[in-house]
Coordinates of C-alpha atoms in Angstrom, one line a residue:
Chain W
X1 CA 9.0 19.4 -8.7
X2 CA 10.8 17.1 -6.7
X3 CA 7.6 15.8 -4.7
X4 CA 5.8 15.6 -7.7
X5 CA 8.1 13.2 -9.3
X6 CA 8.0 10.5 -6.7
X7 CA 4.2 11.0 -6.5
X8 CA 3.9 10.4 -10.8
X9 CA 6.3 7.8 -9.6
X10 CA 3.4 6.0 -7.1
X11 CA 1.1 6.6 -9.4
X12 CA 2.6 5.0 -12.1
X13 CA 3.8 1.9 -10.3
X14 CA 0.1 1.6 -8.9
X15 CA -1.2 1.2 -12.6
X16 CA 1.8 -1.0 -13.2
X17 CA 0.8 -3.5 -10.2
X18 CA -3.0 -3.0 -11.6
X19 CA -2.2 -3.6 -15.1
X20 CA -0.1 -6.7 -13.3
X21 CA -3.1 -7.7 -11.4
X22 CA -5.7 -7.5 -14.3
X23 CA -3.7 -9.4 -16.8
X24 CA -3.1 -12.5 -13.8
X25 CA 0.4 -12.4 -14.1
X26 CA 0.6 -12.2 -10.3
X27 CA 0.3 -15.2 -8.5
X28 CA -0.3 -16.2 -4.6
X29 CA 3.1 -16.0 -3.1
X30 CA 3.7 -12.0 -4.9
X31 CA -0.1 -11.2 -3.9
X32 CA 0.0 -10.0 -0.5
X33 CA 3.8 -8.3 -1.0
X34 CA 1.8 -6.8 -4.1
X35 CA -1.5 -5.8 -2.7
X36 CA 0.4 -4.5 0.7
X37 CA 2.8 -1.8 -2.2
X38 CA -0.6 -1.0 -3.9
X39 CA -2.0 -0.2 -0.6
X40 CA 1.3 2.0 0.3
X41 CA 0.7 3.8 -2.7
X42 CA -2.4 4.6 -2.7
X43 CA -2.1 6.0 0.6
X44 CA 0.7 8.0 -0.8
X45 CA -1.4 9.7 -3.8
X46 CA -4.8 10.1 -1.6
X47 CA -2.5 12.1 1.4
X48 CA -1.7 14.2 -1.8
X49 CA -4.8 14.4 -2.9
X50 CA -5.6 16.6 0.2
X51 CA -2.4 17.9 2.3
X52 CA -1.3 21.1 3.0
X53 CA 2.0 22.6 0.8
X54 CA 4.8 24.1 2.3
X55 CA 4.4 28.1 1.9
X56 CA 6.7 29.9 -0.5
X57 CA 6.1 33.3 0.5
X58 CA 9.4 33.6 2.9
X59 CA 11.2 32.3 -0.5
X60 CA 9.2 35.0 -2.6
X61 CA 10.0 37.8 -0.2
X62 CA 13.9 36.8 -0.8
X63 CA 13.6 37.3 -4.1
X64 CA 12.4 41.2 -4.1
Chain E
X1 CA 12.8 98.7 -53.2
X2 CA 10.6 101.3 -52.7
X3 CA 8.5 102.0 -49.6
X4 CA 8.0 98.6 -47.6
X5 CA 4.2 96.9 -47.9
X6 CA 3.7 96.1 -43.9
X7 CA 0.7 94.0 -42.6
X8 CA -0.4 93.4 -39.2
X9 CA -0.1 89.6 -37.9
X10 CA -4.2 90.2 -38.1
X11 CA -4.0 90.6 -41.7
X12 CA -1.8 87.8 -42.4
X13 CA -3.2 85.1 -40.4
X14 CA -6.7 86.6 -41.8
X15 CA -5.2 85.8 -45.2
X16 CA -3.9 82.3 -44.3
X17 CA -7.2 81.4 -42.8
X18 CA -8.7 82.4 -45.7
X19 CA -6.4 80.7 -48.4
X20 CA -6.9 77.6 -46.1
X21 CA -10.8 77.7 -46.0
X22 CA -10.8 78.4 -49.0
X23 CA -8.8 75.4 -50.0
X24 CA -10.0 73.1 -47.7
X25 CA -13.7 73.4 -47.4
X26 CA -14.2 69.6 -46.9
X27 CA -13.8 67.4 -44.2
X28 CA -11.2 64.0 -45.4
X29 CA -11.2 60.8 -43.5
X30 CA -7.4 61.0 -42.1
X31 CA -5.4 57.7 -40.6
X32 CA -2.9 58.8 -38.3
X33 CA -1.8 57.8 -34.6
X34 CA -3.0 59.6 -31.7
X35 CA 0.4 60.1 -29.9
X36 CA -1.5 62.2 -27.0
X37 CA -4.8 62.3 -26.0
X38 CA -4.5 65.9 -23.6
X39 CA -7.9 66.2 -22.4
X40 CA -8.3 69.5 -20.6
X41 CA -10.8 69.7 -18.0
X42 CA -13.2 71.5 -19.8
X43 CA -13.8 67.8 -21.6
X44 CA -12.2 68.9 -24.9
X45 CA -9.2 67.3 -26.0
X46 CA -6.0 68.4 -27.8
X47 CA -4.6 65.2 -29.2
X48 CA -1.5 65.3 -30.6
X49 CA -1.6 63.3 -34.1
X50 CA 1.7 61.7 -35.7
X51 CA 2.6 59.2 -38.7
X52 CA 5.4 57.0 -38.3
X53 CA 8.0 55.1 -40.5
X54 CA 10.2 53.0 -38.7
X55 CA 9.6 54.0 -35.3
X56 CA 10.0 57.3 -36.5
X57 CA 7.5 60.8 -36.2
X58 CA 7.8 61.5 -40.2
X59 CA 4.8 64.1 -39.8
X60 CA 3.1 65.6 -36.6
X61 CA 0.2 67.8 -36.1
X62 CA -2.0 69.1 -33.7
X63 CA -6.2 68.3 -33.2
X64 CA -9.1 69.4 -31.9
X65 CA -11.5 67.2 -30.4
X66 CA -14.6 69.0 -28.9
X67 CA -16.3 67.4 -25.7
X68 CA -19.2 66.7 -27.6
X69 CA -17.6 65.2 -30.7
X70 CA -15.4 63.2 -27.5
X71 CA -18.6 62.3 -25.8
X72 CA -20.2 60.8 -28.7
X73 CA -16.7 58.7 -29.7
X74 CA -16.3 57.5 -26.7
X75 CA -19.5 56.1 -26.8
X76 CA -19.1 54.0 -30.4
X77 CA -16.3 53.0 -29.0
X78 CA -17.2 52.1 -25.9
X79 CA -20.1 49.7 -28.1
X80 CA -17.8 48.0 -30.1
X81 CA -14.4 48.1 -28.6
X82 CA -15.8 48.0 -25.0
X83 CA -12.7 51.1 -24.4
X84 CA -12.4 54.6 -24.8
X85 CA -10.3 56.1 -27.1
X86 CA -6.9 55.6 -25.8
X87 CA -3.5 56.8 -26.8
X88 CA -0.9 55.0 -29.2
X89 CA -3.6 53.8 -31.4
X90 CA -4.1 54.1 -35.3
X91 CA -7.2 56.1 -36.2
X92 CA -9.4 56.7 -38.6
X93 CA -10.5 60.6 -38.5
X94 CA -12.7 62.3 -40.0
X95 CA -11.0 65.9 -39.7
X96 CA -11.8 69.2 -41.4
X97 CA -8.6 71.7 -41.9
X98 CA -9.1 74.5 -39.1
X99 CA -6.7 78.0 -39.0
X100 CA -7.2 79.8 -35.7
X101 CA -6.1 82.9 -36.0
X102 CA -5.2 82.5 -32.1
X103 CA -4.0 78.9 -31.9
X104 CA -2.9 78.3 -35.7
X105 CA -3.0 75.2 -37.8
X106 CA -4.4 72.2 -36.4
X107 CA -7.3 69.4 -37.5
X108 CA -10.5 69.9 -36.0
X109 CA -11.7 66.2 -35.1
X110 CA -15.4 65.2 -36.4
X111 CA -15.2 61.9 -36.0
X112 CA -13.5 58.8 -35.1
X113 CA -14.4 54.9 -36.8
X114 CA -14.2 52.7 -34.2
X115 CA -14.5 49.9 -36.4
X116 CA -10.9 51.3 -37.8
X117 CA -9.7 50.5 -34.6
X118 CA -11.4 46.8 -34.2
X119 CA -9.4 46.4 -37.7
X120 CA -6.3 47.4 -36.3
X121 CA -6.6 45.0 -33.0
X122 CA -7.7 42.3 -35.4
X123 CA -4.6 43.1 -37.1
X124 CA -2.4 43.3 -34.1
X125 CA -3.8 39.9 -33.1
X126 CA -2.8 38.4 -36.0
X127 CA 0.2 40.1 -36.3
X128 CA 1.4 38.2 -32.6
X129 CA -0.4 34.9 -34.2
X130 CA 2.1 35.2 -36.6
X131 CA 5.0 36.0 -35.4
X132 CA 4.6 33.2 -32.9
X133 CA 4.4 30.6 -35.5
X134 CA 7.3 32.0 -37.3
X135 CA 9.3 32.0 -34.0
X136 CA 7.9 27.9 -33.8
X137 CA 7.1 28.2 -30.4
X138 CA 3.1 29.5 -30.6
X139 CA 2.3 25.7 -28.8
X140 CA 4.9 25.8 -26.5
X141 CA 2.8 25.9 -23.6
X142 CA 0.3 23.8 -24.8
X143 CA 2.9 21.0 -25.3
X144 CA 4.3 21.4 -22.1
X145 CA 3.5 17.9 -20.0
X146 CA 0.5 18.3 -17.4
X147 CA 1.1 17.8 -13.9
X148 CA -0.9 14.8 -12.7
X149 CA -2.1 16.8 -9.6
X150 CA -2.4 20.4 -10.3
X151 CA -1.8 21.3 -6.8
X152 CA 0.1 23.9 -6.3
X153 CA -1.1 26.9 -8.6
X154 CA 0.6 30.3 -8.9
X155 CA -2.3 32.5 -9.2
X156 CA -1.8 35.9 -11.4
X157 CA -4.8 38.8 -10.6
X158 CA -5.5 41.2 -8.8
X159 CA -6.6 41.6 -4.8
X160 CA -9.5 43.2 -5.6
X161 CA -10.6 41.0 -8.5
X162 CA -14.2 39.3 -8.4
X163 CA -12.7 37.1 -10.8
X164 CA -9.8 36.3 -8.3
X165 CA -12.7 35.3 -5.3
X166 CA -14.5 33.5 -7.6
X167 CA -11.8 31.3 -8.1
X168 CA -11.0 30.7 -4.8
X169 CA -14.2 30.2 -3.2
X170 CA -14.6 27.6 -5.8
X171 CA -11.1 25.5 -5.2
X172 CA -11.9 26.1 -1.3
X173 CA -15.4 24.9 -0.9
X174 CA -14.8 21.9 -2.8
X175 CA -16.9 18.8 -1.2
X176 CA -14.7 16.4 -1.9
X177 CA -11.8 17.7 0.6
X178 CA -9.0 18.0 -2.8
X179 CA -6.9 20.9 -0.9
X180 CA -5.1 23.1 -3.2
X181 CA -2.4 25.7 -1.9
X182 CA -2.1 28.6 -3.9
X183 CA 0.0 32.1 -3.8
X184 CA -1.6 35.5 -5.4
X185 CA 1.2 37.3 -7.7
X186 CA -0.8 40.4 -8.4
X187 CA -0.9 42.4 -11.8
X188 CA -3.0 44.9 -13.1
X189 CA -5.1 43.1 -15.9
X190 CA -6.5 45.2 -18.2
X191 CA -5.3 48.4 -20.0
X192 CA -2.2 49.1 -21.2
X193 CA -0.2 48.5 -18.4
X194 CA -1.5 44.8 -17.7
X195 CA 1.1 42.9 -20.2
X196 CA 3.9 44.6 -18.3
X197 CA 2.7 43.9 -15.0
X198 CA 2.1 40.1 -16.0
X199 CA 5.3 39.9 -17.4
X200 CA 7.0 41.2 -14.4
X201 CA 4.9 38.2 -12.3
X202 CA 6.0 35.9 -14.7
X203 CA 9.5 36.5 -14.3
X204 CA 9.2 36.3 -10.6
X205 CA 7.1 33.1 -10.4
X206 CA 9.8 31.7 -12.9
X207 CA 12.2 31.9 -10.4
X208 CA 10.0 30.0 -7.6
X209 CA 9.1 27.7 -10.3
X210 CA 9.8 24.1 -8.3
X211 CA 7.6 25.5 -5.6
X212 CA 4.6 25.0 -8.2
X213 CA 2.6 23.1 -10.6
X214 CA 1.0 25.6 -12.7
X215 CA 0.0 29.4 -13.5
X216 CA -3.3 30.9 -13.6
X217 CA -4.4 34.1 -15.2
X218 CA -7.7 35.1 -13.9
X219 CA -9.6 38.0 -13.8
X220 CA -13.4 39.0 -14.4
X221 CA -16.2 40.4 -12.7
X222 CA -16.0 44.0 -13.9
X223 CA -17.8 45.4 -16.6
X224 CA -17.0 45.1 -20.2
X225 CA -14.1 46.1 -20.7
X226 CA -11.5 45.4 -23.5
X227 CA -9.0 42.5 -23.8
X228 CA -7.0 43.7 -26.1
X229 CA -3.7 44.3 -24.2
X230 CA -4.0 40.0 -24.3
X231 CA -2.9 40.0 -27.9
X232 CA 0.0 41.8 -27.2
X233 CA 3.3 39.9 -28.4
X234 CA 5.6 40.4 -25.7
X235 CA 3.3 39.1 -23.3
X236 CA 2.3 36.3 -25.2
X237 CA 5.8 35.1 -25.8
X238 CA 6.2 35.4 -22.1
X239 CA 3.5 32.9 -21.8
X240 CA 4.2 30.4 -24.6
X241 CA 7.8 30.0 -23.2
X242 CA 6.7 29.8 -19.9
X243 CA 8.3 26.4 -18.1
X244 CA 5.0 25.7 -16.0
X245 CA 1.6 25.5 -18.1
X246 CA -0.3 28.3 -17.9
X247 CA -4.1 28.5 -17.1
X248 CA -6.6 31.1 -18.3
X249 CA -10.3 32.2 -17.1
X250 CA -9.4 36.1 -17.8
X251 CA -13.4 36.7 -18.9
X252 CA -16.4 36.4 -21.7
X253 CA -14.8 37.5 -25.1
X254 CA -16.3 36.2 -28.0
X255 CA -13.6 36.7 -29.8
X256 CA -10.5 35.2 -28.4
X257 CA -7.4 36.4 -27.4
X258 CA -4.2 35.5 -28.5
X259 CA -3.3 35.2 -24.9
X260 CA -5.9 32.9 -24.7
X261 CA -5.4 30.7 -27.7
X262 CA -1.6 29.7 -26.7
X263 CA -2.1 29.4 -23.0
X264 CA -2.1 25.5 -21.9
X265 CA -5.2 25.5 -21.5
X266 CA -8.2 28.4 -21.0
X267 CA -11.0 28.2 -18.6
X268 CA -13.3 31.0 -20.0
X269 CA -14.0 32.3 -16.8
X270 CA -12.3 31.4 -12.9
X271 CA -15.2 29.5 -11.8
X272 CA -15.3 27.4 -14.8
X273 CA -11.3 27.3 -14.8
X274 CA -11.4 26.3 -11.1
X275 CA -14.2 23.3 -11.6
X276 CA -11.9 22.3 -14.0
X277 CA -9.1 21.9 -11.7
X278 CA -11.2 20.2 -8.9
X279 CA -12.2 17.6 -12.2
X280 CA -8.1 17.1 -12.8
X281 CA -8.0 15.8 -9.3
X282 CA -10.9 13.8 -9.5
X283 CA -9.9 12.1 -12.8
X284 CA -6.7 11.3 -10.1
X285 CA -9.1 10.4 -7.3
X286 CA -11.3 8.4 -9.6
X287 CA -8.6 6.0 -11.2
X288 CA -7.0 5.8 -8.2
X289 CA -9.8 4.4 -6.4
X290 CA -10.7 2.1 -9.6
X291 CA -7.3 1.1 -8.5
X292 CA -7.9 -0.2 -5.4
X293 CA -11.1 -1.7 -6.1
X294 CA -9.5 -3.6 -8.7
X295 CA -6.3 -4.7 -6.3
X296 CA -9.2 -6.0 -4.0
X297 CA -11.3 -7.7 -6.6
X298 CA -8.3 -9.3 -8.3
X299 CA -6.7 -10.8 -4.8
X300 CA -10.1 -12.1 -3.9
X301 CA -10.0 -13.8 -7.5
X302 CA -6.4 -15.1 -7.2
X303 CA -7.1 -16.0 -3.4
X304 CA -10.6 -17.7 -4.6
X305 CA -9.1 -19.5 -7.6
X306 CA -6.1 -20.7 -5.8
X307 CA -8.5 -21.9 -3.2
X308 CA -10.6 -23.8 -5.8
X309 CA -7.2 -25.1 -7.4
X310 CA -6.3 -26.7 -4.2
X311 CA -9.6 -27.8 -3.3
X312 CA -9.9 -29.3 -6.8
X313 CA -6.5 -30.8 -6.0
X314 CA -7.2 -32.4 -2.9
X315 CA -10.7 -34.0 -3.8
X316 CA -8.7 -35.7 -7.2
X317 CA -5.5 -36.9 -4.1
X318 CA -8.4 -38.1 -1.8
X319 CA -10.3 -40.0 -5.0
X320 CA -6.9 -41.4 -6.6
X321 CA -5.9 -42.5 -2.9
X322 CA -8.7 -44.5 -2.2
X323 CA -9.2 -46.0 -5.3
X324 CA -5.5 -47.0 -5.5
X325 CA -6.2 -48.2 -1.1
X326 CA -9.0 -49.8 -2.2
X327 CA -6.8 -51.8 -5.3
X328 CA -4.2 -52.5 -3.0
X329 CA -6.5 -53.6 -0.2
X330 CA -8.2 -56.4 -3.0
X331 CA -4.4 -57.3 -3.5
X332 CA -3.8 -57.6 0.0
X333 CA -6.5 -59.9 0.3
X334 CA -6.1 -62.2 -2.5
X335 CA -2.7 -62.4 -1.0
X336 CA -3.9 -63.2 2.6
X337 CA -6.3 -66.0 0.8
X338 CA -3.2 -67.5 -0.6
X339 CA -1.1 -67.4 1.7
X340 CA -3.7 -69.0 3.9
X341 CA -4.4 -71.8 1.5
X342 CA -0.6 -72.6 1.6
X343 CA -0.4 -72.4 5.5
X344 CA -3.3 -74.9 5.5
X345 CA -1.7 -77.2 2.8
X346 CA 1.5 -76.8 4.5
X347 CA -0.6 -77.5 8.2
X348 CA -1.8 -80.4 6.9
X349 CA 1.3 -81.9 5.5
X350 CA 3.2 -81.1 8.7
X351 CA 0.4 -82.5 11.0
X352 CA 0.7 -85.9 9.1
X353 CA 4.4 -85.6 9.0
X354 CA 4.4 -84.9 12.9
X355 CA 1.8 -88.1 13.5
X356 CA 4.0 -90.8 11.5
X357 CA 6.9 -89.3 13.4
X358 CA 5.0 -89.8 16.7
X359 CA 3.8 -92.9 15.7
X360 CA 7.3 -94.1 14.7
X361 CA 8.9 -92.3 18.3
X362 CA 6.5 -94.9 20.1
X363 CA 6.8 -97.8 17.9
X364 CA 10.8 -96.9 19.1
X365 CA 9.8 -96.4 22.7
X366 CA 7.9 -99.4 23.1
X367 CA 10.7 -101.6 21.3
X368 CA 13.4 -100.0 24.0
X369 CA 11.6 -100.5 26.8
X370 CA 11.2 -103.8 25.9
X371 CA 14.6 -104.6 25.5
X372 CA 15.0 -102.9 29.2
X373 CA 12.5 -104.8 30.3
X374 CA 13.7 -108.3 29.0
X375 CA 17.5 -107.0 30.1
X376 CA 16.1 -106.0 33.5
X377 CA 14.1 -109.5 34.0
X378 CA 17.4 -111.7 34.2
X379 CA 19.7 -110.6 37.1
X380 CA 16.4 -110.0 39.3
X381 CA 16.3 -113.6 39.3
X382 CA 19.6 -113.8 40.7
X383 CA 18.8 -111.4 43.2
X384 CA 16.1 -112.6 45.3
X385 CA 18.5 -115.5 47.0
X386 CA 21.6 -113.0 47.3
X387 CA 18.8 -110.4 49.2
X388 CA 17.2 -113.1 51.0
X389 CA 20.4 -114.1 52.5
X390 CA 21.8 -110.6 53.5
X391 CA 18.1 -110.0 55.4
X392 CA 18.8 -113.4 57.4
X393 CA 22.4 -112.4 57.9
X394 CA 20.8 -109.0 59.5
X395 CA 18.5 -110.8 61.6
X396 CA 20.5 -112.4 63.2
X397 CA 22.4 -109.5 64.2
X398 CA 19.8 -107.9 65.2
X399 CA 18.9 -110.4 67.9
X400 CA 22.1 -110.0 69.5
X401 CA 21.8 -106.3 70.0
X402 CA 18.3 -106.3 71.3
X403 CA 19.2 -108.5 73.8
X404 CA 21.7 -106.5 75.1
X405 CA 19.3 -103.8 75.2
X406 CA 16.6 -105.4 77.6
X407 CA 19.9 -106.1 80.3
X408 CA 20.1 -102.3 80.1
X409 CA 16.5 -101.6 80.3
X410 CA 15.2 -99.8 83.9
X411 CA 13.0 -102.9 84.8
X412 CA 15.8 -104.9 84.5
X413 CA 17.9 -102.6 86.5
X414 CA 15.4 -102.4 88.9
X415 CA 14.8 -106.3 89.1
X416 CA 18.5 -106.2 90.3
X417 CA 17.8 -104.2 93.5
X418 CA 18.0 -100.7 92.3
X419 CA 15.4 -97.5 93.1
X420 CA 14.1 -94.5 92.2
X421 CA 13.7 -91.6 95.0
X422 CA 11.1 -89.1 93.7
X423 CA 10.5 -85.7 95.7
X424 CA 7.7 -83.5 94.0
X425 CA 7.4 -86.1 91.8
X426 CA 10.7 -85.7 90.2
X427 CA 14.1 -87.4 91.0
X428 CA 16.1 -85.6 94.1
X429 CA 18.7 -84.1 92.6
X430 CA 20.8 -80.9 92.9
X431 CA 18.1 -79.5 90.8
X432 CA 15.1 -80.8 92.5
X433 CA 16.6 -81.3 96.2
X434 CA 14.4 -82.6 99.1
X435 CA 14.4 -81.3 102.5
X436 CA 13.5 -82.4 106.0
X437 CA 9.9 -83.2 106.2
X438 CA 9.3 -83.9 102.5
X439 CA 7.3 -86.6 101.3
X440 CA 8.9 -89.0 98.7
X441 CA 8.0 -92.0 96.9
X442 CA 10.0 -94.8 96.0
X443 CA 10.3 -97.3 93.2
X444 CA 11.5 -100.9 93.7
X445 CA 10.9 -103.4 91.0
X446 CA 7.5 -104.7 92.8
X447 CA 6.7 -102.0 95.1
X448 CA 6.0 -98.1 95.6
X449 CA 6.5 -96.6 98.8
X450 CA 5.9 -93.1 100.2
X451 CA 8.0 -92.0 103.2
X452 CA 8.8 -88.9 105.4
X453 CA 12.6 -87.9 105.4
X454 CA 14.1 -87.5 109.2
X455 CA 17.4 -87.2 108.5
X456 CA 19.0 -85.7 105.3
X457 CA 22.8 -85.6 104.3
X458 CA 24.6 -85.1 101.1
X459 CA 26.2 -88.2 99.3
X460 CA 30.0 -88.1 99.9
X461 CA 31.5 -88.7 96.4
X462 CA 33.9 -91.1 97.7

């Protein structure tokens, strides 16, 4: 589940910078470096939300 | 021994048949295993019947099962069980003793209680229950962690399976564009054969298992048909210790199966196990756009308070520089108002000092000149005879000269017999020479006469 990991991984840091966000612990200078990661990552997650995954069948028929 | 008593083999399995009807007139409810069902074509059935201990055949006997009598079994069990009667089950028969004087001993089947059987799958559901939770792992699966996108789903069912369309048609036609890839690993699902046959999938989908998020186990559609192979304990174990979670929507049972029960989670049917993996995405989708809204709304607040901040900022700069301009400029002023009352005390006091000095440089210039004046006044006296008597001395040198002048003068010159020759009214000269014929005119000291030359010839020097 190597994909998966670095997509729990943007996930998680996007509730981090959120959390961040909401509790105004992030002020001008780290906002636009901040809002430009959240951006990136939410990008990242919505692509998963609806890409293609790469076929295992050639790896299944290896196995019988 | 005297002569020998011989029967036939009619006579003696006459007599047995009739020690045996005798003794066993009734029917008795019998518990026993049907090892074989043998159903001959005709519709009747030749079951062999066995008790075990141990795993071994301690007592076996052969039975009888008319097509009627089958027929009318079937179709209790069918009620109840939703199966037929089916090999490798425990019974409860109702059997009478039978002798056939063709076919021998064997136990003529009247009946079967289905409900026997229901007892015996409740039994052998609790019996896996059990043995799970003594083995510790009967929550395995359920305790497994949950993949934040289940995306990639190993589907167990088979081709044919409404159950199997259902599901897909469901994940596929989705509205909100959530695209799931899946791969069919297909089993036979009911019967006796299905825990096997799921197993064996298991095995195979354990070896791909990084290619996916989680297993699904659906079937349905079909009629009613009985679930019982899902309480099995080998195949449950297989799912419990499964490494991916496993999903069920394997049909309607009231009651549930074990299968069911220890599975990660269980859909009840594929449609309602596929909405529920379109909703895992969404509770992604929906967070994750809470997300952004709230990175927007947040910036817009840091952005707007910084804003007010400075704004705040610069009005309390502007308001403490003026006031502290307009201090200093009040300052400046009182200054400016001294310093020009000290220029004008200072103006004054120079102005007078510069008039008694002026006043004292002419009292000074006046006394000087003065003094010059009185020194000049003596030695002019002295003067005037000294210059008087030069001038006379000059005078009389000057008479002299000017009569020595008037001997040189042309009238005098000309009183002493001298003339001037003019030619074009200019003196002949070298410059202005007269020729033959020319008029001239002639100066003498009384007279002016004009003549003709005749005769002209050049002075000899000598």
């Amino acid at each position: 589940m190597s994909k998966e990991i670095s997509y729990d991984k943007a996930f998680d840091e996007l509730q981090q910078i959120v959390s961040d966000m909401e509790e105004g612990e992030i002020g001008v200078d780290e906002l636009s470096i901040k809002v430009k990661r959240a951006s990136e990552l939410i990008k990242i997650c919505k692509e998963k939300l609806s890409s293609t995954e790469e076929d295992v069948s050639k790896i299944l028929k290896g196995l019988k | 021994m005297s002569e020998k008593q011989i029967f036939t083999l009619k006579q003696v399995v006459s007599s047995i048949k009739k020690t045996i009807d005798e003794r066993y007139k009734m029917a008795y409810w019998v518990k026993a295993e049907m090892h074989k069902l043998n159903r001959f074509p005709s519709g009747h059935c030749f079951p062999e019947l066995v008790q075990k201990e141990d795993g071994k055949i301690v007592a076996q006997l052969s039975g009888i099962i008319w097509k009627t009598v089958m027929d009318r079994v079937n179709k209790s069990f069918m009620e109840l069980l939703k199966e037929p009667l089916k090999e490798g089950t425990n019974l409860l028969l109702l059997v009478k003793v039978t002798f056939s004087e063709k076919y021998g001993l064997s136990l003529q089947i009247l009946d079967v209680d289905p409900s026997f059987v229901l007892g015996e799958l409740q039994r052998e559901r609790e019996e896996t229950l059990k043995r799970l939770t003594k083995e510790g792992i009967l929550n395995n699966n359920q305790n497994l962690p949950f993949p934040l996108l289940p995306k990639r789903i190993a589907i167990i069912s088979a081709d044919t399976s409404k159950g199997l369309s259902d599901f897909m048609n469901v994940l596929e036609s989705n509205e909100y564009g959530y695209h799931f890839y899946t791969h069919l690993f297909p089993a036979a699902l009911q019967g006796d054969i299905a825990p096997n046959s799921i197993q064996k999938q298991l095995r195979i989908i354990e070896q791909v298992k990084d290619y996916f998020d989680i297993v699904v186990i659906v079937r349905g559609g079909g009629g009613e048909v009985s679930m019982t192979c899902y309480n099995n304990f080998e195949l449950c174990e297989a799912i419990v210790t499964f490494p991916l979670p496993i999903l069920t929507g394997i049909g309607h049972s009231t009651n549930l199966t074990v299968a069911e029960m220890i599975a990660y989670q269980n859909g009840i049917t594929p449609t309602e196990l596929a909405e529920m993996l379109i909703r895992s995405f969404h509770d992604f989708a929906v967070p994750l756009d809470d997300a952004r809204k709230i990175v927007i709304r947040t910036s817009e607040n840091v952005l707007l308070n910084a804003g007010q901040n400075l704004s705040h900022a610069q009005k309390l700069f502007v308001a403490l520089v003026t006031s502290k301009f307009s201090k200093n400029r009040m300052a400046v002023k009182e200054i400016e108002k001294d310093i020009f009352r000290s220029f004008k005390d200072w103006n004054a006091l120079k102005a007078k000092e510069i008039k008694h000095e002026s006043e004292r440089l002419v009292r000074e210039a006046q006394f000087l000149l003065h003094n010059y004046r009185q020194r000049l006044e003596l030695p002019v006296d002295k003067l005037k005879p000294a210059i008087e008597r030069s001038l006379r001395q000059q005078n009389e040198r000057l008479g002299v000269s000017s009569r020595n002048v008037e001997l040189l003068s042309p009238k005098m010159v000309l009183k002493r017999g001298y003339s001037i020759t003019r030619v074009h009214g200019k003196v002949i000269s070298m410059e202005n020479p007269a020729k033959k014929g020319d008029k001239i005119s002639t100066f003498t000291h009384d007279f002016e006469l004009e003549s003709e030359i005749k005769e002209l010839k050049k002075t000899d020097d000598e």
